[in-house]
Coordinates of C-alpha atoms and ligand atoms in Angstrom, one line a residue:
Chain A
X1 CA 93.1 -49.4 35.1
X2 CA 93.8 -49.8 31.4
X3 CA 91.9 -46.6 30.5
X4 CA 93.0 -43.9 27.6
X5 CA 93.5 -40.0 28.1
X6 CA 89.3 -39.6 26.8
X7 CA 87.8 -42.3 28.4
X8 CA 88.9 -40.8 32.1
X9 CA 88.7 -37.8 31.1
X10 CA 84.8 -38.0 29.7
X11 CA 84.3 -40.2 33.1
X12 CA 85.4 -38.1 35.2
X13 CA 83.6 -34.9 33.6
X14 CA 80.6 -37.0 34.1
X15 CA 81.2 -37.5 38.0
X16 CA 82.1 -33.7 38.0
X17 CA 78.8 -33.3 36.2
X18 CA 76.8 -35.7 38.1
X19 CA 78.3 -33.8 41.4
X20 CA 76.6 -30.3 40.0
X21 CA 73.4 -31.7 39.8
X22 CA 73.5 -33.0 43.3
X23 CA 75.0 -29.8 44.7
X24 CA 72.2 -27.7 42.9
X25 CA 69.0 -30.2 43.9
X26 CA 70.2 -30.1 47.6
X27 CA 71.0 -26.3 48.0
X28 CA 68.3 -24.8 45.5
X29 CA 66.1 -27.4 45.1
X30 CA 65.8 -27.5 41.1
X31 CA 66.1 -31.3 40.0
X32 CA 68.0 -31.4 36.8
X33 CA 69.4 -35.0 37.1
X34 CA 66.0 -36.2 34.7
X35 CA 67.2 -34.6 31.9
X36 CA 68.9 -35.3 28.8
X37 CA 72.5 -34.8 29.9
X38 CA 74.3 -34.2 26.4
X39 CA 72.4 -31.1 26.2
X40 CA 72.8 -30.2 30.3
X41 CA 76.7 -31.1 29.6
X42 CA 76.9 -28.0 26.8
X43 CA 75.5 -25.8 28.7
X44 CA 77.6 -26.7 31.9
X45 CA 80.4 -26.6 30.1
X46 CA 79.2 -22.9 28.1
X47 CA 78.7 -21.7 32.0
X48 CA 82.6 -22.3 32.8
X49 CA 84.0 -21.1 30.1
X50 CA 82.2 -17.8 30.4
X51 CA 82.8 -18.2 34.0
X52 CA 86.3 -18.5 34.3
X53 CA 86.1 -21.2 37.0
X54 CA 88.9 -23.8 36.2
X55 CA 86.8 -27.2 36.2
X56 CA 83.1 -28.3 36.3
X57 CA 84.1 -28.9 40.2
X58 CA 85.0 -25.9 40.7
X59 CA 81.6 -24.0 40.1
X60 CA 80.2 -26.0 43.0
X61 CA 81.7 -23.8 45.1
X62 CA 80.8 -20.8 43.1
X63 CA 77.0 -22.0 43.0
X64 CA 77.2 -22.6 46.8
X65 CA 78.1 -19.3 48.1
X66 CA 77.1 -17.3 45.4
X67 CA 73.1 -16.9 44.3
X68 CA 73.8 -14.9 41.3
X69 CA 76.3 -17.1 40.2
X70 CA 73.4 -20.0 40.5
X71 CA 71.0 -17.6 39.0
X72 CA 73.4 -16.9 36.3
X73 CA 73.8 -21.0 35.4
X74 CA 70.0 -21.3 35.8
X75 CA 69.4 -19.4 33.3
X76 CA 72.2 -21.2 31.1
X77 CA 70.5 -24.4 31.7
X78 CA 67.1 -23.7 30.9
X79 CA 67.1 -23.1 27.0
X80 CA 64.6 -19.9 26.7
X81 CA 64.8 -20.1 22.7
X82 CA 61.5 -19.2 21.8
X83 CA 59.3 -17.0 19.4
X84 CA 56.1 -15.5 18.0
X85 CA 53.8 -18.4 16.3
X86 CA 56.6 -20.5 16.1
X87 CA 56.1 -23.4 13.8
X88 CA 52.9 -21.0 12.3
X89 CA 50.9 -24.2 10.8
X90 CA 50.9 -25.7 14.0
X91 CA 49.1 -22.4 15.4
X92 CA 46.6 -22.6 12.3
X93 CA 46.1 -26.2 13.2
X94 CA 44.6 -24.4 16.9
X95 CA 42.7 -21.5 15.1
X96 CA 40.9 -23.8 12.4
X97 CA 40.2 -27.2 14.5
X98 CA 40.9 -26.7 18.1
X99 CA 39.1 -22.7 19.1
X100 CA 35.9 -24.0 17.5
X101 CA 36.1 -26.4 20.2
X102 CA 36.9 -24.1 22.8
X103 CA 34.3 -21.3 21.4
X104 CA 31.8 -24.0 22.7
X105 CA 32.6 -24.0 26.0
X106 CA 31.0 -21.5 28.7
X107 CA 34.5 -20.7 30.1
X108 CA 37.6 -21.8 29.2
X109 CA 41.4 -22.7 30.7
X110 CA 44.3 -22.9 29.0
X111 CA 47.6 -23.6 30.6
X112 CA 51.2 -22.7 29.0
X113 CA 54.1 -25.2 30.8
X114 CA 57.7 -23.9 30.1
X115 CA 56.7 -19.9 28.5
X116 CA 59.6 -19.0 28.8
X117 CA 59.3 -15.2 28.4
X118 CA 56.1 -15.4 26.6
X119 CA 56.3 -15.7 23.4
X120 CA 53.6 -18.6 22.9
X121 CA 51.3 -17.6 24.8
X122 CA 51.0 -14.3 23.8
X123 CA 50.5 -15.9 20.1
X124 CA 47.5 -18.0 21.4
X125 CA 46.2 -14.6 23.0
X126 CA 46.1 -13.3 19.7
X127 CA 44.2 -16.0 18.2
X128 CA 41.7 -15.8 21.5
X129 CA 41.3 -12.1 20.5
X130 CA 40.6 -12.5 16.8
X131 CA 38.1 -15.1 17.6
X132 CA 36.4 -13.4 19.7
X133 CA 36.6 -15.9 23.1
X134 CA 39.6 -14.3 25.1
X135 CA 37.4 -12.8 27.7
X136 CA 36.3 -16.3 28.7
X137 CA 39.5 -17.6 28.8
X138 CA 41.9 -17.9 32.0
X139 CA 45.4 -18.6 30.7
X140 CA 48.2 -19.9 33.2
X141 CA 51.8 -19.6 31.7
X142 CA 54.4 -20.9 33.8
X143 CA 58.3 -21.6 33.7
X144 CA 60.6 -22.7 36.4
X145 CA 62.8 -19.9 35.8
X146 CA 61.9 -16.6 37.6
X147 CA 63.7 -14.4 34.9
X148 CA 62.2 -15.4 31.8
X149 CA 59.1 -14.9 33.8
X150 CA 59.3 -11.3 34.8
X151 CA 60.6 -10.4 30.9
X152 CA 57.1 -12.2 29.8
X153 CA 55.1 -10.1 31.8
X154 CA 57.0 -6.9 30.7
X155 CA 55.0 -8.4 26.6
X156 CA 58.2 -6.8 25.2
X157 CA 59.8 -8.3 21.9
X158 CA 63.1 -6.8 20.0
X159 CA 62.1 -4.9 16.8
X160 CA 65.3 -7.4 15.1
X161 CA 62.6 -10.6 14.9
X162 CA 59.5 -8.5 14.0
X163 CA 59.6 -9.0 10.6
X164 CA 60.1 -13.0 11.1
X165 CA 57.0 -12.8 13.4
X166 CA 54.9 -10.5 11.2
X167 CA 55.4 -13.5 8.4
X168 CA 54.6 -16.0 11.1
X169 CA 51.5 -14.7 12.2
X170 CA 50.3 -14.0 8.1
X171 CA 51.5 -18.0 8.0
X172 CA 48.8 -18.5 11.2
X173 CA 46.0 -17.4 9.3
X174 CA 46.0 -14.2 11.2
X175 CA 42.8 -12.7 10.7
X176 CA 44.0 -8.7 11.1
X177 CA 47.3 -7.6 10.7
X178 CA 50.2 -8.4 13.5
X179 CA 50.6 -4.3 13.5
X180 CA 47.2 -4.1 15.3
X181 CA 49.0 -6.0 18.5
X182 CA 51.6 -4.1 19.7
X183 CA 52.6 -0.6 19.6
X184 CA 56.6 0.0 18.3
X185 CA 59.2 2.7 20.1
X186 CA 62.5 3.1 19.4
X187 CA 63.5 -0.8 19.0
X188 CA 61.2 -1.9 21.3
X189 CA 58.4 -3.2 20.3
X190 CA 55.7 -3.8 22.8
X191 CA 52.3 -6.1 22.8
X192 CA 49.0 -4.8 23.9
X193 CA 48.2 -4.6 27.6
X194 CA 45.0 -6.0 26.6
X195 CA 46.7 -9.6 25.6
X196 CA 47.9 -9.6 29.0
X197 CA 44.6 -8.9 31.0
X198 CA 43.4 -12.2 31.7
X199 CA 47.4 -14.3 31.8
X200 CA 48.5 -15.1 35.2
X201 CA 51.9 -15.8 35.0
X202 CA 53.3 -18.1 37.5
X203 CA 56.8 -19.8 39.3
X204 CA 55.9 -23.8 38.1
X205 CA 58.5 -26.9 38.3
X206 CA 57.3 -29.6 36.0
X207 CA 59.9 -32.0 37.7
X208 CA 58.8 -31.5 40.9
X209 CA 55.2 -29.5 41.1
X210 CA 52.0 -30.7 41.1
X211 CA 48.9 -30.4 38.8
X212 CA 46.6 -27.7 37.9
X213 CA 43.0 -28.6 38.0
X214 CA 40.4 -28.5 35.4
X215 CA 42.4 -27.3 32.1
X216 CA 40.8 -27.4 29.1
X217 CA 44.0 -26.8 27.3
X218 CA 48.0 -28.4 27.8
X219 CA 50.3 -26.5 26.0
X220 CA 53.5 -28.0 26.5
X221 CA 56.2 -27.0 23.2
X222 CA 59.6 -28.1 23.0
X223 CA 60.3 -28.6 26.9
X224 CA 59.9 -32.4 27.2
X225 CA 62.7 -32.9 24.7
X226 CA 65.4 -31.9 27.1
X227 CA 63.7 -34.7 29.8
X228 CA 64.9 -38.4 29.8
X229 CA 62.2 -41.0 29.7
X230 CA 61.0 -41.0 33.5
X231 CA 60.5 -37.6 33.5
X232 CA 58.5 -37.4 30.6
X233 CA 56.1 -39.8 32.0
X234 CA 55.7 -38.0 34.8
X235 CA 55.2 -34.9 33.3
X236 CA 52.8 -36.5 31.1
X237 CA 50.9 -37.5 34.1
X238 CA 50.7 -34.3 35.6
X239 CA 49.3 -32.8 32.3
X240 CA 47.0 -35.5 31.8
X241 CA 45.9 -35.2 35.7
X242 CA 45.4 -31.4 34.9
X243 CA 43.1 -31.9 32.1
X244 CA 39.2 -32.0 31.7
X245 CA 37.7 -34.7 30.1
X246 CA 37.9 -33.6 26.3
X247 CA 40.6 -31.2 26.8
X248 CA 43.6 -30.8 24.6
X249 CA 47.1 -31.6 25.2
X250 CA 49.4 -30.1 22.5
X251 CA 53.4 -30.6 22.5
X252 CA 56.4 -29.8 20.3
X253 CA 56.6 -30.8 16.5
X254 CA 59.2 -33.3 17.3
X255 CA 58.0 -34.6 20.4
X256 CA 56.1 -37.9 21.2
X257 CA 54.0 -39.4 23.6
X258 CA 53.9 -42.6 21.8
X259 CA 56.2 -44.1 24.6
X260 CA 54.7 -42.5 27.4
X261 CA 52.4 -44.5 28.9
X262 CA 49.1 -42.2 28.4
X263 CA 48.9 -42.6 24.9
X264 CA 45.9 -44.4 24.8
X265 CA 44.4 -42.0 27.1
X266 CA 44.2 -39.5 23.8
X267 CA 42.9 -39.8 20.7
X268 CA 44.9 -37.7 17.8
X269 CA 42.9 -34.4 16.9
X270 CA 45.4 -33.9 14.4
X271 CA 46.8 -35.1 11.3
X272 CA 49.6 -32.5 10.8
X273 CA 50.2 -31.3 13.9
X274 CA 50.9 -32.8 17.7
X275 CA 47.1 -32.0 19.1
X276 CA 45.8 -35.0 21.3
X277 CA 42.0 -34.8 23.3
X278 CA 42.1 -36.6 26.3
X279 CA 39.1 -39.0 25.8
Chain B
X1 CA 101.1 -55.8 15.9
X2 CA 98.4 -52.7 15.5
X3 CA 95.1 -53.2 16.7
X4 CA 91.9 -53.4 14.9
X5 CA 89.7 -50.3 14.3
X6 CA 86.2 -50.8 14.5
X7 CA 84.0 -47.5 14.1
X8 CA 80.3 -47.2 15.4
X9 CA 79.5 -43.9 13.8
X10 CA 79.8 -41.8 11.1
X11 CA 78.5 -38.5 11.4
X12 CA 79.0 -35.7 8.4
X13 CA 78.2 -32.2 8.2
X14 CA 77.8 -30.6 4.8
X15 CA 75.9 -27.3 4.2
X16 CA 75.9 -25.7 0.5
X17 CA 75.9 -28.1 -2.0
X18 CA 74.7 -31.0 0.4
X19 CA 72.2 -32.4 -1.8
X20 CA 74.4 -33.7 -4.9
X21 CA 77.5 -34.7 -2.6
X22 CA 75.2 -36.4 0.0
X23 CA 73.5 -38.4 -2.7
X24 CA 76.9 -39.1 -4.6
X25 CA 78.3 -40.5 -1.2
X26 CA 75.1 -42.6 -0.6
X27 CA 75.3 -43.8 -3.8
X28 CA 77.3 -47.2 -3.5
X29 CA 77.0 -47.7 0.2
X30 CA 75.5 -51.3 0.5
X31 CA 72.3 -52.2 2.0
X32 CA 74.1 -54.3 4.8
X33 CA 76.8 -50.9 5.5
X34 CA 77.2 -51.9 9.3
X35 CA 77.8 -48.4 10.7
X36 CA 74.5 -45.8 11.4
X37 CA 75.6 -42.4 9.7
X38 CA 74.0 -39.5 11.0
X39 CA 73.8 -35.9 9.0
X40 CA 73.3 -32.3 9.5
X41 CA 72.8 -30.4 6.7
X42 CA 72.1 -26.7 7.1
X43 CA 68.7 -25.6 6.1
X44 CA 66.3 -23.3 6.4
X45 CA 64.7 -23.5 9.5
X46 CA 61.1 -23.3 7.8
X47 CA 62.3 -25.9 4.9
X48 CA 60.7 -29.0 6.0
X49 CA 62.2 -32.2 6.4
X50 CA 62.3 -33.4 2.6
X51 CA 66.1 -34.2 2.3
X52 CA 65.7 -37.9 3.7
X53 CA 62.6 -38.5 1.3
X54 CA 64.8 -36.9 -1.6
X55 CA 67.9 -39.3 -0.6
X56 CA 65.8 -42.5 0.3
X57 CA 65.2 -43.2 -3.7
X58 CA 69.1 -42.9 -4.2
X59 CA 70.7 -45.3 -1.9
X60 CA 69.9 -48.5 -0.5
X61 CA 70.1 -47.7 3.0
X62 CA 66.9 -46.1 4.4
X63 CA 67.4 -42.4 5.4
X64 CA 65.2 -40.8 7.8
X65 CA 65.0 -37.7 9.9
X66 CA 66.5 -38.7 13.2
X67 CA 63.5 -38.3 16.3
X68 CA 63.9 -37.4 19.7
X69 CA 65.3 -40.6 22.2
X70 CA 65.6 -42.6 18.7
X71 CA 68.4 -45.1 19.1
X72 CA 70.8 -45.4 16.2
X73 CA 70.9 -48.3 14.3
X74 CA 72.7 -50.0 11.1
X75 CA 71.8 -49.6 7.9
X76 CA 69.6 -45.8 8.3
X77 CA 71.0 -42.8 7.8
X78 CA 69.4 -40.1 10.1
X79 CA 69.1 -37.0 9.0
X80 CA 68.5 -33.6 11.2
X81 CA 65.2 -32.0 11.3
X82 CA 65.4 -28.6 10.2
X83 CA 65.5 -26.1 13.4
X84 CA 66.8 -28.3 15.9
X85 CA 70.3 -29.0 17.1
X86 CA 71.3 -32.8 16.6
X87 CA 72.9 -33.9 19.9
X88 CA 74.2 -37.6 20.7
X89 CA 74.2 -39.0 24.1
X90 CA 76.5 -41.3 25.5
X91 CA 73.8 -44.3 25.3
X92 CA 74.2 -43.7 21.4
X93 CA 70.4 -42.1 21.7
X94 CA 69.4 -38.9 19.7
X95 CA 68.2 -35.6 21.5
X96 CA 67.0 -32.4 19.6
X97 CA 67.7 -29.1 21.1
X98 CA 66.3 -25.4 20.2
X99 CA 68.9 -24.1 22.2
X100 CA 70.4 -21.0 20.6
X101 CA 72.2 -20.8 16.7
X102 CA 75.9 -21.9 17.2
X103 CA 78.2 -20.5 14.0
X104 CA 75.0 -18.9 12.6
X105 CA 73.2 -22.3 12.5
X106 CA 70.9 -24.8 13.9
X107 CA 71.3 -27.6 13.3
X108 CA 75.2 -27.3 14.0
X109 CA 77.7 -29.4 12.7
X110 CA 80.0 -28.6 15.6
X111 CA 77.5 -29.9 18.4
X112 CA 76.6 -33.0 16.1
X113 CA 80.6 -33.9 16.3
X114 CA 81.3 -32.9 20.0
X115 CA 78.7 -34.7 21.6
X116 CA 79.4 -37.2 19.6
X117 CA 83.2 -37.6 19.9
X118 CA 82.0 -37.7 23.5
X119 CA 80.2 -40.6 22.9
X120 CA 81.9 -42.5 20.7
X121 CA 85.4 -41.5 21.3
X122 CA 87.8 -43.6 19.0
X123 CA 85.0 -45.3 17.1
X124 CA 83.9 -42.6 15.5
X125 CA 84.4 -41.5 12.1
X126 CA 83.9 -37.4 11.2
X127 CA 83.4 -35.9 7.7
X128 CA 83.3 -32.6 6.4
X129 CA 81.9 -32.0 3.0
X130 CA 80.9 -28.8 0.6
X131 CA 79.9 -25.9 2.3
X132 CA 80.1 -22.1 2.3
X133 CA 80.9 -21.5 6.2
X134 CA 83.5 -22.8 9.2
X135 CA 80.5 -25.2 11.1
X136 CA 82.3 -28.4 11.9
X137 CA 86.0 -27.7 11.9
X138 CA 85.7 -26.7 15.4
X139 CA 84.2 -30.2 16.1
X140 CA 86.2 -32.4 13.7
X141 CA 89.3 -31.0 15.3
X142 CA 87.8 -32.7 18.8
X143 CA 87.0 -35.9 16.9
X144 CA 90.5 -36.1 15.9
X145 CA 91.7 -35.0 19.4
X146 CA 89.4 -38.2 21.1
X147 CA 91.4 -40.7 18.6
X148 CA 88.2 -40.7 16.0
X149 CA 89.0 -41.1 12.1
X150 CA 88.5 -37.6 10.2
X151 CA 87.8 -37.4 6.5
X152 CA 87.7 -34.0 5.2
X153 CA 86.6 -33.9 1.4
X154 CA 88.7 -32.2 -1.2
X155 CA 88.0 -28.6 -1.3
X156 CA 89.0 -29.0 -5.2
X157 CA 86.1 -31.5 -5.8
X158 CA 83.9 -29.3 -3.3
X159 CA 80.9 -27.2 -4.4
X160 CA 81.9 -25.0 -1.8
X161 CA 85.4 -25.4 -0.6
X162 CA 85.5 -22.7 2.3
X163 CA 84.1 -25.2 4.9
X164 CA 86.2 -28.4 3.6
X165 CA 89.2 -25.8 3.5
X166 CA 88.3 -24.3 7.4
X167 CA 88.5 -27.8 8.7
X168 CA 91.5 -28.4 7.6
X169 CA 92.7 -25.8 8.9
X170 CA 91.3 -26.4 12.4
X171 CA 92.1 -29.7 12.5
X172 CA 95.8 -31.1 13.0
X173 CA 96.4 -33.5 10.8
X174 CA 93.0 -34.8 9.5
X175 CA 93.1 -38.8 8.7
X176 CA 91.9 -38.1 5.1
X177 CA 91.5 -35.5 2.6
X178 CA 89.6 -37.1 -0.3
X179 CA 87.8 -36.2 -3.7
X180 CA 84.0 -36.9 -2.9
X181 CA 83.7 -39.9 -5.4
X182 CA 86.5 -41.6 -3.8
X183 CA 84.8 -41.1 0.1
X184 CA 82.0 -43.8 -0.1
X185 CA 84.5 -46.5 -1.2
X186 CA 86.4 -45.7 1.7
X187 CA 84.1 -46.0 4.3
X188 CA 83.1 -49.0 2.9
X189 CA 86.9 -50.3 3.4
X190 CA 87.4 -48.7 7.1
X191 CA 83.6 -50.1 8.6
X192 CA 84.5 -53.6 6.8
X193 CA 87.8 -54.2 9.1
X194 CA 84.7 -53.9 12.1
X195 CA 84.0 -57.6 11.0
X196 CA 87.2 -59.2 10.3
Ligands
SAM301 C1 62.8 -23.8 24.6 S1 61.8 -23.0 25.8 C2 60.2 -23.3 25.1 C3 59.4 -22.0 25.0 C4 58.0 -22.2 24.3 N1 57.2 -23.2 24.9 C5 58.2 -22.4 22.9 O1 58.0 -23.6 22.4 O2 58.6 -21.5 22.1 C6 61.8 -24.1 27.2 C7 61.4 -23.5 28.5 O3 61.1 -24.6 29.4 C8 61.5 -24.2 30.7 N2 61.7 -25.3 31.6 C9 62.7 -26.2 31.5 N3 62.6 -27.1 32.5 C10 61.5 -26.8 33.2 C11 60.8 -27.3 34.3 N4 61.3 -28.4 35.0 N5 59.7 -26.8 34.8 C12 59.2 -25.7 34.1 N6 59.7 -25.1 33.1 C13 60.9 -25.6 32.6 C14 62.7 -23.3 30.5 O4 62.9 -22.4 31.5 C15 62.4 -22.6 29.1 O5 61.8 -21.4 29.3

């Protein structure tokens, strides 16, 4: 074949690639081949460099026989980026239009998909708290990724973003101030136990697991962009399976579901912000 | 006899500065340019996506922040949202990422230009304008490697001349080094030997 140096080379990265996947979905049963592989290709890639292994090939064995060296990659692969009332006028979009809704309800449940380690759903805890509904809400975070998991349940931040989150919550319309929340030691700075009291954190695969019943709230923030078309959709399905008639699906700022085949399942609740009520 | 070039892409990365150079360069591209350009400029992360609305009254191509699964077409420039890491897949679609700062920024220049040297490979064309920091000559320097063009702007002309200056220092051998007034003219001249 009449191919140059690149071409085989970026072929055959993406059979090495391709191989991964495979080897990962048939030994730990996480399914990554839905999602956007440019993304799943730096972080691969990040993995063997820190690794040491010699090729992409190569870490199959490592992921085979070792767990932490899967656990390790896992982590790589899932992008646990997150923060306290990030994008802060999207979280005064929820406080102003979407908990007057909520406040009318006799009971209320909210479910976070891809927490990470807690970040966001400690924020909409918050704005439970100041507006007086949290003790009739029950609040499901859940992430695929066991670690992130166990860090969110610890509700401990690093004193080096408090000052970014203290002018994100002001920027939320934060009713109090952000010191009432958490109590600071050393450089840890830790969140209320009371935030945590009704948030059952929970092991959840969006590409593979099924729905949770009867939510009255889908938050869903910057996970679907790393998922190729198909497993949007289903994803989208599964969220729009989970929710109660009226209930409120909210995703990332620069996500869609104009493509997604449930659109017109949900009218637009928002005119700044990506808040859709299932109709 | 040498064979034809044709390029598919341009993608340039400026940072300090970006405002004036990108609207001198978009200046006297024509409305039927026949090559998608697609920007990151560093911003703030809270700074809102104005620059394409800023640049879309100053050139006849239409400039707009790139979305997510958006495929890139002719005649827009596509700008990066502020916050997110531009990357190109190999279908020549756009994904965002939130995935950690890389060089102290997101968006990066450097992940803009390797994933899309991977998808583009020879047809690509890389620039490096004004800028106070080394983003993108990490990246150019694998444009160059995958037989893409690489235009690095002058660091004389530049605003900023460390990151012009870093990239050509990364990469062997850039293609170009040009005053910014000269760049747009250029392009025109390399994307017009597509249709020839
Ligand atoms: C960038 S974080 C988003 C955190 C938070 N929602 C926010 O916007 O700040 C993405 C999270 O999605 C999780 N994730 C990725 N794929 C997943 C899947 N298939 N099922 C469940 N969670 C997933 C990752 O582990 C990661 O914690």
């Amino acid at each position: 074949m009449n191919h140059t140096k690149r071409e085989t080379n970026v072929d055959n990265e993406n059979i090495e690639v391709n191989l991964l996947i495979e080897a990962i979905r048939l030994k730990y049963g996480y399914d990554f081949s839905g999602y956007s592989r440019a993304s799943l290709k730096r972080r691969i890639k990040k993995r063997l460099l820190d690794s040491g292994s010699l090729s992409i090939s190569g870490m199959i064995n490592n992921l085979l026989y070792e767990k932490d060296f899967f656990d390790q990659l896992l982590l790589d692969l899932s992008i646990n980026v997150t923060e306290m009332f990030r994008d802060p006028l999207f979280f005064k979009e929820i406080r102003d239009k979407v908990i007057p809704e909520l406040a009318k309800l006799s009971s209320v449940k909210i479910w976070h998909a891809g927490c990470s380690t807690g970040e966001e759903v400690y924020s909409m805890a918050i704005i439970l708290k100041e507006a007086g509904i949290y003790d009739k809400c029950q609040i499901f975070a859940t992430d695929f990724n066991q670690v992130v998991l166990e860090k969110a349940k610890q509700g401990v931040l690093s004193i080096v973003n408090l000052k970014q989150y203290t002018q994100n919550y002001q920027k939320s319309g934060g009713t109090g101030s952000f010191t009432d929340w958490y109590t600071a030691k050393y450089d840890l700075v830790k969140l209320k136990t009371t935030l945590r009291k009704n948030i059952m954190f929970a092991d959840h695969n969006l590409a593979t697991d099924g729905v949770f019943s009867e939510m009255d709230l889908v938050m869903c923030r910057n996970v679907l962009i790393y998922f190729d078309r198909p497993l949007q959709n289903r994803v989208f399905r599964l969220f729009t399976d989970s929710l109660t008639q009226d209930g409120f699906l909210t995703i990332g700022s620069k996500e869609s579901i104009h493509f997604s085949g449930i659109a017109d399942e949900y009218d637009q609740f928002s005119q700044t912000q990506k808040i859709f009520r299932k109709i | 006899m040498k064979k034809k070039r044709f390029f598919d892409c341009i993608t340039i990365g400026v940072s300090s500065g970006g405002l004036n150079a990108l609207m001198i360069l978009f200046k006297d591209l024509p409305v039927d340019f026949s090559v998608p350009i697609v920007v990151v400029q560093h911003a703030k992360a809270d700074s809102g996506d104005i620059l394409a609305g800023l640049l879309n009254s100053k050139t006849e191509l239409r400039v707009k922040t790139a979305e997510e699964k958006e495929e890139l077409k002719a005649g827009f420039v596509y700008i990066c949202p502020a916050n997110y890491h531009l990357l190109i897949e190999e279908n020549k679609t756009v994904s965002l990422s939130v995935e950690p700062l890389v060089n102290f920024a997101r968006p990066s220049i450097d992940v803009l230009f390797e994933t899309a040297s991977l998808a583009y490979g020879s047809h690509l064309i890389g620039i490096v304008l004004t800028g106070a920091s080394s983003d993108g000559a990490k990246g150019l320097a694998q444009i160059k490697n995958y037989g893409g063009y690489t235009i690095i702007q002058d660091p004389k002309t530049a605003y900023s001349s460390y990151m012009p200056d870093a990239a050509i220092s990364a990469c062997d051998n850039p293609d170009e080094i040009l005053p910014l007034e000269d760049i747009s003219a250029r392009l025109v001249d390399l994307c017009r030997e597509r249709s020839s």
